[in-house]
Amino acid sequence: MDMEKRIKALRQALREHNYNYYVLDSPTISDFEFDMKLKELQELEAQHPEFYDANSPTIRVGGGVTKNFETVVHEHRMYSLDNSYSKDDLEDWEKRIQRNLGPVPVAYTCELKYDGASISITYEKGKLLRAVTRGDGVQGDDVTTNVKTIKSVPLQLKGNFPDRFDIRGEIVLPFDGFVKMNQERAANGEEPYMNPRNTASGSLKLQDSAIVAKRPLECLLYSIVGKDTGIGTQYEMLEKAREWGFKVPTVAKLCHSTEEVMAFVEHWDTARHELPYETDGVVVKVNNLQQQEELGFTSKAPRWAMAYKFKAEQVSTILQKISYQVGRTGAITPVANLAPVLLAGTTVKRASLHNADQIAKLDIREGDTVFVEKGGEIIPKIVGVDMAKRPPHSRPTVYIDHCPECGAPLERTEGDAKHYCPNEYGCPPQITGRIQHFISRRAMDIEGLGGETVVLLFKEGLIQDYADLYDLTKEQVLPLERMADKSAENLINGIAASVAVPFERVLFALGIRFVGETVAKKLAKAYKNIDALANATVEELEAVDEIGERIAHSVIAFFGNEKNRLAIRRLKEKGLQFSLSEDDLAQQTDLLKGQTVVVSGVFETLGRDELKKCIEDNGGKVGSSISAKTTYLVAGDKMGPSKRTKAEKLGVPIISEHDFLKLVGR
Ligand code: AMP
Ligand code: ZN
């Protein structure tokens, strides 16, 4: 078949499947089939750069890096919304509208107010041209590269659309995706993100779009602006946007009276708790666009729209006890144990107290009646104390100064809000937490062994650290609670099988603070075996791509500890992988050591990612932009002219793909 046709057909098919999956939530093929098609397209595109398309579905996996987000002036200003907090406010507003417009019927579209990051996306001839943040409303940041990775944002429209228009919406992070991201962060020993909204807007400003592509962001749209769009009402606008392939929430309702608007508000004030993402109110808009035009704008907001803000649901209950949890890294988290109370549809028994400062600031004490709120965060929080109800002999909370689990004196470093238990190797939750991390799916992935069994094994005195796992025998584990013959066997076999897990995952499993999966990969690649890594200096570590001072010091401290060195020695004896495999090594050289290579454009022989991997495999560093430090610029087809000019100005040699491949002997 004609290659161009084949590529175009694949793109069209992938676009349609993408739409079915992410906009309609009803896929018609399996994820596997989808991946296969995507892979085929990626390969064909790599072989045929002449058919490059900036809006191909392959763009969604990301890879583009933005160093500085360019400022763009909005063609149509992005206004704010006026807020109302009571039904009286809302009724007053509707009366003002009616006075302004005279005795004509006025209908309203009610929508939910999504809490995320606002975005304006320009489409030209059906193709996504540019995506810009709201900024100050007059100008924002160009975040096109990142927005293109959001799967529910169409890169190419369907149906009968205007030639050019802007569409506005909100980029949100659904709760379940947010929870998953935080679980991963916790597994890497990192602080969790505060709430979905900040995480969504933070994501738009990440430099590496491949990371954005991995985040489960969604884009919900609600407004079209442009000349001659042929649209007459707000409600029609939503329908049209949906037709063109945008994800437009279906909860919007056309209301013909104030009563209907109120009913919508009341319904969603409780029903919103069932939604997959955060909403903080309702937006009521005059439906007729001509009436909207008549009403116009104030200096900051349209007169034809009004946000009704939900009150964050709040209840009061008794704080029975403050307890303290110790995490895998030794971080102490104070927890409020509450008299059970119903809040936003669920029974709440516990709330986060964050840290000592927070408790002191609000003067929270055991026995107090406290106000509990559920906001953008998933875990409810205490926002204040009902002082009138404070028991007569109550005393201020004295924050613990010893670990509740092991009794060690707690430490707190300057500028850190949290207290830590320093007894890394003697504190039970830190010991079991480390072993649980070691066996987890992304680390050693030990089948037949779960987190609870780890705690049991520890309590029975059978394991003290992860190296002990490899000494366990079936006879030892059989007497454990709920352990049958078969499960004991599976456990032992699972442990034995894990000796084949590759080096980079072993390195991640060791639980070196701040060494998550990606960092473990980088270190494995740079040092090739554990001894070389263990002997590295801070300066050498920092020379590795993406390794900063914080990680470098953590690595040094880890290997400086006799206990860790002993555990590694024992694991080595058991046959775990502490160096890259022959296969991996065969592709590695030092040919590009100390060199920074920038790639730009479209390539013939290798895909972009392969090319980058090739640079790293040969000891080089992939640069994201050209500077005086750049050793070479590998220029492909369709390279940006500004890159070329910059390279020429700085005297950076520009080489072709073939030159580069020769350089690394391929
Ligand atoms: P505020 O930030 O409080 O001034 O509210 C205005 C913002 O609400 C807009 O910039 C939008 O990002 C956001 N918003 C969320 N949902 C909607 C909606 N359905 N209609 C209009 N704006 C919305
Ligand atoms: Zn402790």
XYZ file of C-alpha atoms and ligand atoms in Angstrom:
690
model
C 0.000 0.000 0.000
C 1.042 3.608 -0.539
C 3.063 4.554 2.531
C 1.566 7.991 2.973
C -1.906 6.509 2.861
C -0.961 3.856 5.386
C 0.409 6.449 7.805
C -2.631 8.663 7.409
C -5.015 5.755 7.905
C -3.210 4.739 11.090
C -3.334 8.268 12.401
C -7.044 8.500 11.672
C -7.742 5.144 13.357
C -5.700 6.053 16.437
C -7.431 9.422 16.669
C -10.808 7.719 16.646
C -9.779 5.134 19.280
C -8.294 7.837 21.397
C -11.556 9.766 21.224
C -13.617 6.686 22.096
C -11.423 5.935 25.057
C -10.698 9.329 26.585
C -13.661 11.476 25.579
C -16.503 8.976 25.363
C -15.084 6.545 27.938
C -16.073 3.633 25.714
C -13.140 1.998 23.958
C -13.817 -0.380 21.078
C -10.411 -2.112 21.007
C -8.132 -3.472 23.715
C -5.257 -1.455 25.156
C -2.897 -3.970 23.614
C -4.268 -3.506 20.112
C -4.076 0.238 20.585
C -0.439 0.034 21.667
C 0.434 -2.127 18.689
C -1.085 0.361 16.260
C 0.672 3.229 17.978
C 3.969 1.409 17.793
C 3.505 0.668 14.129
C 2.809 4.341 13.459
C 5.851 5.393 15.476
C 8.044 3.116 13.407
C 6.620 4.233 10.087
C 6.984 7.867 11.056
C 10.604 7.290 12.021
C 11.264 5.687 8.645
C 9.383 8.383 6.734
C 10.140 11.770 8.216
C 8.781 13.360 5.021
C 5.267 12.692 6.302
C 5.860 14.469 9.616
C 2.743 15.916 11.284
C 2.940 18.071 14.421
C -0.487 16.766 15.433
C 0.089 13.066 14.906
C -1.248 10.857 17.746
C 2.364 9.818 18.416
C 3.001 13.318 19.803
C 0.962 12.354 22.869
C 3.709 10.237 24.413
C 5.616 13.479 24.910
C 9.335 13.996 24.679
C 9.465 17.661 23.760
C 11.224 19.759 26.375
C 10.417 23.406 27.117
C 13.114 25.377 28.909
C 11.337 28.721 28.971
C 7.605 29.062 28.459
C 7.008 31.825 25.973
C 4.583 34.583 26.959
C 1.616 34.917 24.633
C -0.972 37.707 24.592
C -4.501 36.292 24.484
C -6.365 37.284 21.377
C -9.505 37.415 23.522
C -8.974 38.307 27.143
C -9.578 35.585 29.735
C -11.808 37.069 32.389
C -12.354 36.038 35.954
C -15.799 35.269 37.388
C -17.741 37.164 40.033
C -18.497 35.039 43.045
C -21.623 34.627 45.106
C -21.894 32.658 48.286
C -25.619 32.593 49.002
C -28.859 32.153 47.172
C -29.731 35.759 47.975
C -26.599 36.917 46.139
C -27.564 34.820 43.168
C -31.134 36.124 43.131
C -29.895 39.726 43.326
C -27.694 39.087 40.333
C -30.576 37.695 38.319
C -32.691 40.730 39.187
C -29.896 43.017 37.953
C -29.743 41.097 34.692
C -33.458 41.373 34.202
C -33.370 45.134 34.927
C -30.583 45.542 32.429
C -32.210 43.579 29.641
C -35.777 44.714 30.204
C -38.877 42.534 30.261
C -37.619 39.751 27.987
C -37.373 36.063 28.831
C -33.883 35.130 30.051
C -32.661 31.541 30.128
C -29.556 30.362 31.962
C -27.058 27.579 31.390
C -25.834 26.042 34.629
C -22.471 24.282 34.634
C -20.196 22.992 37.308
C -17.135 25.002 38.215
C -14.167 22.681 37.861
C -11.196 23.297 40.066
C -8.012 22.950 38.079
C -5.899 25.116 35.818
C -7.620 27.215 33.154
C -6.437 26.911 29.610
C -7.157 28.552 26.265
C -6.526 26.467 23.172
C -6.451 27.906 19.658
C -7.533 25.771 16.698
C -6.884 26.702 13.124
C -8.370 24.741 10.248
C -9.283 22.007 12.708
C -5.756 21.580 14.059
C -4.501 22.399 17.509
C -2.292 25.437 17.079
C -1.475 26.609 20.570
C -2.425 26.195 24.224
C -1.884 29.059 26.651
C -2.453 29.332 30.411
C -4.685 32.079 31.769
C -1.779 33.965 33.345
C -3.063 37.398 34.339
C -5.937 37.138 31.862
C -4.248 39.392 29.323
C -1.262 37.171 28.647
C -0.278 33.665 29.656
C 2.362 31.012 29.037
C 2.573 28.868 25.928
C 2.261 25.291 27.206
C 1.352 23.662 23.875
C 3.900 20.847 24.079
C 2.541 19.721 27.426
C -1.154 20.119 26.592
C -0.737 18.011 23.462
C 0.049 15.022 25.676
C -3.378 15.193 27.377
C -5.308 12.440 25.710
C -8.766 14.019 25.851
C -7.568 17.145 24.025
C -8.202 16.637 20.295
C -5.241 17.416 18.060
C -7.465 17.269 15.000
C -11.184 18.153 15.064
C -14.156 16.309 13.612
C -17.225 17.624 11.805
C -18.011 21.126 10.697
C -15.938 23.585 12.722
C -15.110 27.291 12.288
C -11.850 28.175 10.583
C -10.235 29.610 13.677
C -11.350 29.917 17.289
C -10.213 29.681 20.894
C -11.741 27.192 23.263
C -11.500 27.533 27.023
C -11.552 24.894 29.648
C -10.106 23.570 32.804
C -7.305 21.016 33.110
C -8.040 18.774 36.048
C -6.495 15.777 37.756
C -9.135 13.213 38.808
C -8.985 12.042 42.419
C -8.050 8.423 41.668
C -5.121 9.450 39.483
C -3.990 11.892 42.152
C -4.076 9.197 44.825
C -2.039 6.883 42.587
C 0.590 9.545 41.976
C 0.935 10.094 45.711
C 1.270 6.380 46.378
C 4.168 6.299 43.955
C 5.751 9.308 45.593
C 5.412 7.680 48.997
C 7.073 4.545 47.605
C 10.017 6.706 46.541
C 10.212 8.332 49.965
C 8.987 11.686 48.605
C 6.528 14.131 50.194
C 3.004 13.748 48.798
C 1.420 16.462 46.647
C -1.036 18.686 48.507
C -4.075 18.646 46.254
C -5.164 17.828 42.702
C -5.551 21.456 41.625
C -1.998 22.538 42.384
C -0.682 19.336 40.898
C -2.637 19.960 37.687
C -1.359 23.501 37.263
C 2.141 22.449 38.264
C 2.058 19.741 35.598
C 1.477 22.299 32.842
C 4.727 23.995 33.729
C 6.927 20.902 33.741
C 9.799 21.134 31.315
C 9.701 17.505 30.217
C 6.471 16.717 28.392
C 7.120 12.960 28.696
C 6.431 13.308 32.419
C 3.250 15.260 31.731
C 2.167 12.510 29.330
C 2.292 10.001 32.173
C -0.003 12.049 34.408
C -3.712 11.229 34.126
C -4.768 14.805 33.337
C -8.073 15.629 31.690
C -9.319 18.727 29.936
C -12.955 19.767 30.377
C -14.188 22.473 28.029
C -16.916 25.075 28.386
C -16.504 28.092 26.175
C -15.730 29.044 22.583
C -14.647 32.495 21.502
C -13.988 33.698 17.994
C -15.465 35.532 15.039
C -18.314 34.009 13.021
C -18.613 30.809 14.973
C -22.273 30.631 14.004
C -23.235 29.825 17.579
C -26.269 31.478 19.200
C -26.381 30.270 22.787
C -24.134 28.988 25.534
C -25.922 25.653 25.553
C -25.467 25.244 21.813
C -21.786 26.095 22.304
C -21.373 23.113 24.584
C -23.145 20.830 22.134
C -21.060 22.039 19.216
C -17.790 21.616 21.099
C -18.840 18.081 21.914
C -19.563 17.404 18.241
C -16.104 18.585 17.224
C -14.509 16.045 19.542
C -13.974 17.931 22.800
C -14.655 16.521 26.225
C -17.574 18.592 27.505
C -19.217 17.550 30.764
C -22.807 16.453 30.221
C -24.083 17.784 33.539
C -24.809 21.252 32.082
C -28.478 22.199 32.259
C -30.546 24.793 30.483
C -32.779 26.534 33.052
C -35.725 28.818 32.385
C -36.336 30.186 35.871
C -34.572 31.140 39.054
C -36.194 28.146 40.741
C -34.653 25.765 38.240
C -31.220 27.353 38.748
C -31.580 26.948 42.515
C -32.610 23.327 42.130
C -29.463 22.684 40.067
C -27.284 24.359 42.694
C -28.875 22.400 45.517
C -28.636 19.096 43.712
C -24.920 19.460 42.949
C -24.054 20.795 46.378
C -24.325 17.192 47.570
C -24.068 15.190 44.326
C -20.633 16.689 43.555
C -19.076 14.388 46.128
C -19.648 11.473 43.753
C -17.796 13.127 40.877
C -14.340 11.894 39.876
C -12.833 15.389 40.182
C -12.912 18.432 42.368
C -15.580 21.091 41.799
C -15.919 24.206 43.887
C -19.203 25.620 42.680
C -21.692 26.208 39.895
C -21.297 28.719 37.079
C -24.566 30.279 35.917
C -24.417 31.931 32.499
C -27.000 33.905 30.521
C -27.751 31.500 27.701
C -28.365 33.831 24.775
C -25.088 35.161 23.345
C -26.725 38.348 22.087
C -27.978 39.064 25.588
C -24.449 38.334 26.817
C -23.110 40.939 24.450
C -25.635 43.499 25.639
C -24.593 42.919 29.232
C -20.866 43.072 28.546
C -17.998 42.974 31.030
C -16.824 44.823 34.098
C -13.097 45.449 34.332
C -12.589 41.941 35.658
C -15.529 39.666 34.877
C -18.485 39.179 32.544
C -21.774 40.621 33.793
C -23.594 37.690 32.224
C -22.012 34.984 34.366
C -21.859 34.298 38.081
C -20.092 31.631 40.088
C -21.913 30.216 43.062
C -19.289 28.814 45.426
C -20.097 25.729 47.425
C -19.166 25.929 51.048
C -16.448 23.458 51.866
C -18.461 21.017 53.910
C -17.628 21.381 57.577
C -18.702 19.514 60.699
C -17.635 19.633 64.303
C -16.706 16.643 66.406
C -14.589 15.697 69.385
C -10.880 15.101 69.033
C -10.390 12.071 71.217
C -6.707 11.488 70.861
C -3.662 12.627 68.943
C -1.542 9.703 67.793
C 1.707 9.653 65.872
C 2.600 7.557 62.856
C 6.117 6.683 61.805
C 6.705 6.240 58.086
C 9.273 4.194 56.176
C 11.658 7.136 56.104
C 11.155 7.881 59.806
C 8.950 10.931 59.209
C 6.447 11.485 62.007
C 2.855 12.376 61.104
C 0.456 13.428 63.841
C -3.053 12.063 63.343
C -6.284 13.249 64.948
C -8.523 10.406 66.100
C -12.048 11.752 66.030
C -15.429 10.741 67.342
C -16.868 9.329 64.075
C -18.839 11.917 62.131
C -20.505 12.074 58.719
C -18.784 14.479 56.306
C -19.368 14.878 52.557
C -20.975 11.468 52.334
C -18.410 9.434 54.259
C -17.812 8.635 57.920
C -14.682 10.359 59.116
C -12.698 9.000 62.071
C -9.292 10.445 61.429
C -7.873 13.686 60.140
C -4.386 14.820 59.293
C -2.724 17.312 61.606
C 0.298 17.792 59.300
C 3.010 18.719 61.823
C 3.874 20.292 65.181
C 3.598 23.864 63.905
C 0.076 23.311 62.661
C -1.026 21.947 66.045
C 0.569 24.862 67.872
C -0.826 27.466 65.492
C -4.424 26.334 65.995
C -3.804 25.353 69.631
C -5.389 21.966 69.046
C -5.768 19.798 72.171
C -7.113 16.380 72.990
C -10.706 16.656 74.212
C -11.394 19.744 72.067
C -14.395 20.060 69.817
C -12.825 20.719 66.429
C -14.073 21.816 63.001
C -13.283 19.315 60.275
C -13.368 20.209 56.594
C -13.002 18.350 53.365
C -11.532 20.596 50.724
C -9.406 19.802 47.704
C -7.405 17.356 49.786
C -8.507 13.766 50.042
C -7.855 13.440 53.758
C -10.071 15.743 55.823
C -8.310 18.387 57.851
C -8.917 20.232 61.080
C -9.446 23.934 60.431
C -10.137 25.217 63.927
C -11.181 24.663 67.502
C -14.551 25.534 69.070
C -13.062 27.376 72.051
C -16.456 27.753 73.744
C -16.562 24.001 74.148
C -13.034 23.539 75.478
C -13.087 21.411 78.651
C -12.156 23.426 81.789
C -8.909 21.651 82.697
C -7.515 21.146 79.233
C -3.786 21.549 78.748
C -1.858 22.519 75.616
C -0.616 19.678 73.443
C 2.985 18.788 74.075
C 4.413 17.381 70.865
C 6.260 14.120 71.324
C 10.045 14.285 71.485
C 10.643 10.543 71.404
C 9.647 8.014 68.765
C 6.379 6.301 69.754
C 7.610 3.057 68.193
C 11.200 2.745 69.338
C 11.753 5.471 71.934
C 14.611 7.196 70.108
C 14.837 10.995 70.573
C 13.310 12.697 67.516
C 15.219 15.060 65.255
C 14.145 18.034 63.263
C 16.359 19.865 60.789
C 16.186 23.600 60.167
C 13.516 24.447 57.664
C 11.863 21.028 57.746
C 8.328 21.035 59.123
C 8.520 17.397 60.127
C 10.160 15.520 62.958
C 12.119 12.380 62.125
C 13.050 9.269 64.061
C 16.762 8.789 63.323
C 16.821 5.156 64.440
C 16.716 3.853 60.878
C 17.789 0.301 61.694
C 16.134 -0.188 65.069
C 12.696 1.341 64.582
C 10.086 -1.322 63.691
C 7.962 0.601 61.142
C 11.119 1.798 59.410
C 12.507 -1.731 59.277
C 9.311 -3.303 57.965
C 8.629 -0.325 55.693
C 12.018 -0.775 54.066
C 11.426 -4.487 53.512
C 7.931 -3.817 52.167
C 9.410 -1.380 49.703
C 12.062 -3.935 48.733
C 9.481 -6.599 47.822
C 7.011 -4.205 46.143
C 5.894 -4.673 42.563
C 8.114 -2.039 40.969
C 11.119 -3.153 42.989
C 11.877 -6.891 43.519
C 8.268 -7.840 42.819
C 8.350 -10.902 45.049
C 5.381 -13.094 44.368
C 3.740 -14.849 47.300
C 4.945 -12.296 49.847
C 2.809 -9.361 50.994
C 3.193 -6.406 53.328
C 1.364 -8.030 56.229
C 3.467 -11.164 56.079
C 6.568 -8.974 56.261
C 5.292 -7.553 59.555
C 4.550 -11.061 60.845
C 7.989 -12.351 59.857
C 9.557 -9.382 61.604
C 7.494 -9.864 64.758
C 8.483 -13.518 64.884
C 12.114 -12.472 64.749
C 12.676 -14.187 61.397
C 13.792 -11.107 59.470
C 15.616 -7.932 60.483
C 16.449 -6.608 57.031
C 15.830 -7.515 53.420
C 18.883 -9.726 53.138
C 17.346 -12.025 55.771
C 14.542 -12.872 53.334
C 16.954 -15.017 51.332
C 17.805 -17.165 54.374
C 14.174 -18.089 55.100
C 13.174 -21.727 54.882
C 9.793 -23.298 54.364
C 9.917 -24.853 57.837
C 10.408 -21.438 59.398
C 7.439 -19.781 57.748
C 4.958 -22.662 57.977
C 3.993 -22.010 61.622
C 2.986 -18.402 60.794
C -0.647 -17.404 61.088
C -2.744 -18.315 58.028
C 0.237 -19.944 56.290
C -0.634 -23.130 54.427
C 1.811 -25.567 52.890
C 1.217 -24.212 49.406
C 1.558 -20.551 50.379
C 4.774 -21.245 52.298
C 6.177 -22.876 49.199
C 5.091 -19.991 46.968
C 6.720 -17.544 49.308
C 10.061 -19.315 49.295
C 9.932 -19.816 45.531
C 9.005 -16.177 44.982
C 12.014 -15.035 46.961
C 14.323 -17.408 45.113
C 13.025 -16.258 41.729
C 13.761 -12.615 42.529
C 17.512 -13.109 42.120
C 16.938 -12.601 38.399
C 15.556 -9.073 38.797
C 17.790 -6.647 36.838
C 20.296 -4.373 38.543
C 18.400 -1.110 38.121
C 15.403 -2.489 39.994
C 17.580 -3.986 42.714
C 19.102 -0.551 43.121
C 15.634 0.979 43.467
C 14.639 -1.780 45.920
C 17.500 -0.957 48.294
C 15.482 2.062 49.413
C 18.176 4.724 49.180
C 16.429 7.946 50.043
C 15.488 10.061 46.984
C 16.526 7.258 44.636
C 13.267 6.523 42.847
C 12.878 4.379 39.770
C 14.176 6.915 37.267
C 17.188 7.887 39.331
C 18.000 4.203 39.922
C 18.012 3.659 36.164
C 20.325 6.616 35.592
C 22.730 5.450 38.286
C 22.747 1.857 37.059
C 23.558 3.045 33.595
C 26.250 5.479 34.688
C 28.055 3.138 37.104
C 27.235 -0.278 35.658
C 27.832 -2.073 38.951
C 27.270 -1.498 42.636
C 30.959 -1.304 43.613
C 31.612 1.546 41.225
C 28.565 3.341 42.601
C 29.566 2.712 46.198
C 32.971 4.297 45.560
C 31.690 7.378 43.753
C 32.349 10.825 45.195
C 29.764 13.599 45.485
C 31.321 15.433 42.528
C 31.242 12.335 40.331
C 27.652 11.611 41.258
C 26.577 15.152 40.537
C 28.118 14.894 37.091
C 25.500 12.280 36.214
C 22.494 13.657 34.365
C 19.678 14.658 36.737
C 21.591 13.808 39.903
C 21.796 16.777 42.229
C 23.405 17.475 45.557
C 20.531 16.058 47.597
C 20.593 12.672 45.862
C 24.387 12.532 45.774
C 24.652 13.030 49.532
C 21.968 10.465 50.164
C 23.821 7.863 48.065
C 27.092 8.584 49.876
C 25.399 8.296 53.274
C 23.789 4.998 52.295
C 27.025 3.315 51.282
C 28.846 4.901 54.185
C 26.720 2.826 56.525
C 28.251 -0.493 57.554
C 24.818 -2.130 57.882
C 23.957 -1.399 54.268
C 27.320 -2.623 53.021
C 26.830 -5.864 54.934
C 23.310 -6.361 53.557
C 24.589 -5.829 50.014
C 27.427 -8.288 50.557
C 24.930 -10.913 51.714
C 22.554 -10.238 48.831
C 25.460 -10.597 46.407
C 26.276 -13.995 47.866
C 22.676 -15.009 47.284
C 23.101 -14.185 43.613
C 21.151 -10.938 43.187
C 22.031 -8.773 40.201
C 24.463 -6.058 41.193
C 25.702 -5.162 37.748
C 24.232 -4.549 34.320
C 23.718 -7.679 32.255
C 26.051 -8.656 29.379
C 23.406 -7.534 26.915
C 23.121 -4.135 28.479
C 26.882 -3.765 28.727
C 27.468 -4.778 25.127
C 25.741 -1.579 24.024
C 27.601 0.665 26.418
C 30.766 2.598 25.707
C 32.564 5.637 27.034
C 32.923 7.158 23.575
C 30.873 10.220 24.462
C 32.040 10.616 28.028
C 31.881 14.220 29.196
C 30.051 15.301 26.060
C 26.665 16.946 25.835
C 24.747 16.261 22.668
C 21.587 18.027 21.544
C 19.327 16.396 18.969
C 16.885 18.327 16.865
C 14.617 17.507 13.959
C 13.402 14.243 12.471
C 15.744 11.313 11.878
C 15.955 8.541 9.329
C 17.682 5.564 10.904
C 16.835 5.857 14.553
C 13.793 7.284 16.301
C 14.394 10.285 18.507
C 14.192 8.263 21.709
C 16.516 5.606 20.342
C 18.965 8.291 19.387
C 18.870 9.723 22.891
C 19.322 6.271 24.386
C 22.277 5.741 22.070
C 23.880 8.941 23.377
C 23.394 7.837 26.971
C 24.530 4.280 26.283
C 27.777 5.702 24.994
C 28.332 7.753 28.095
C 27.088 11.094 26.780
C 24.530 13.461 28.142
C 21.438 14.542 26.215
C 21.120 18.314 26.314
C 17.754 19.975 25.929
C 18.897 23.285 24.516
C 22.004 24.633 22.877
C 24.521 26.405 25.042
C 28.256 26.980 25.096
C 28.549 23.605 26.839
C 27.017 21.676 23.946
C 29.550 19.399 22.235
C 27.491 18.607 19.112
C 24.161 19.349 17.625
C 22.846 16.325 15.742
C 20.671 17.839 13.050
C 17.835 15.893 11.501
C 15.301 16.881 8.934
C 13.037 19.862 9.683
C 15.268 21.190 12.417
C 14.146 24.518 13.889
C 16.041 27.439 12.249
C 16.569 29.122 15.631
C 18.554 26.109 16.868
C 20.811 26.274 13.838
C 21.426 30.007 14.253
C 22.213 29.570 17.910
C 24.608 26.695 17.271
C 26.395 28.703 14.602
C 26.644 31.717 16.859
C 28.153 29.688 19.692
C 30.377 27.696 17.367
C 28.757 24.365 18.267
C 29.533 21.804 15.537
C 26.444 20.644 13.642
C 26.657 17.022 12.539
C 24.320 14.779 10.602
C 22.728 11.605 11.854
C 25.170 9.549 9.771
C 28.175 11.375 11.211
C 26.842 10.691 14.656
C 26.329 6.983 14.034
C 29.849 6.738 12.692
C 31.100 8.472 15.814
C 29.670 5.755 18.032
C 30.706 3.012 15.634
C 27.294 1.979 14.398
P -11.975 32.526 39.445
O -10.641 31.857 39.242
O -12.575 32.275 40.776
O -11.956 33.951 39.015
O -12.978 31.789 38.458
C -12.804 31.829 37.080
C -12.259 30.532 36.599
O -13.182 29.476 36.820
C -12.064 30.521 35.132
O -10.823 31.070 34.779
C -12.119 29.086 34.792
O -10.804 28.555 34.781
C -12.838 28.430 35.960
N -14.003 27.621 35.546
C -14.199 26.336 35.925
N -15.336 25.842 35.415
C -15.888 26.821 34.653
C -17.062 26.902 33.844
N -17.920 25.870 33.724
N -17.302 28.059 33.197
C -16.436 29.122 33.312
N -15.312 29.105 34.057
C -15.023 27.967 34.739
Zn 11.564 5.113 65.887
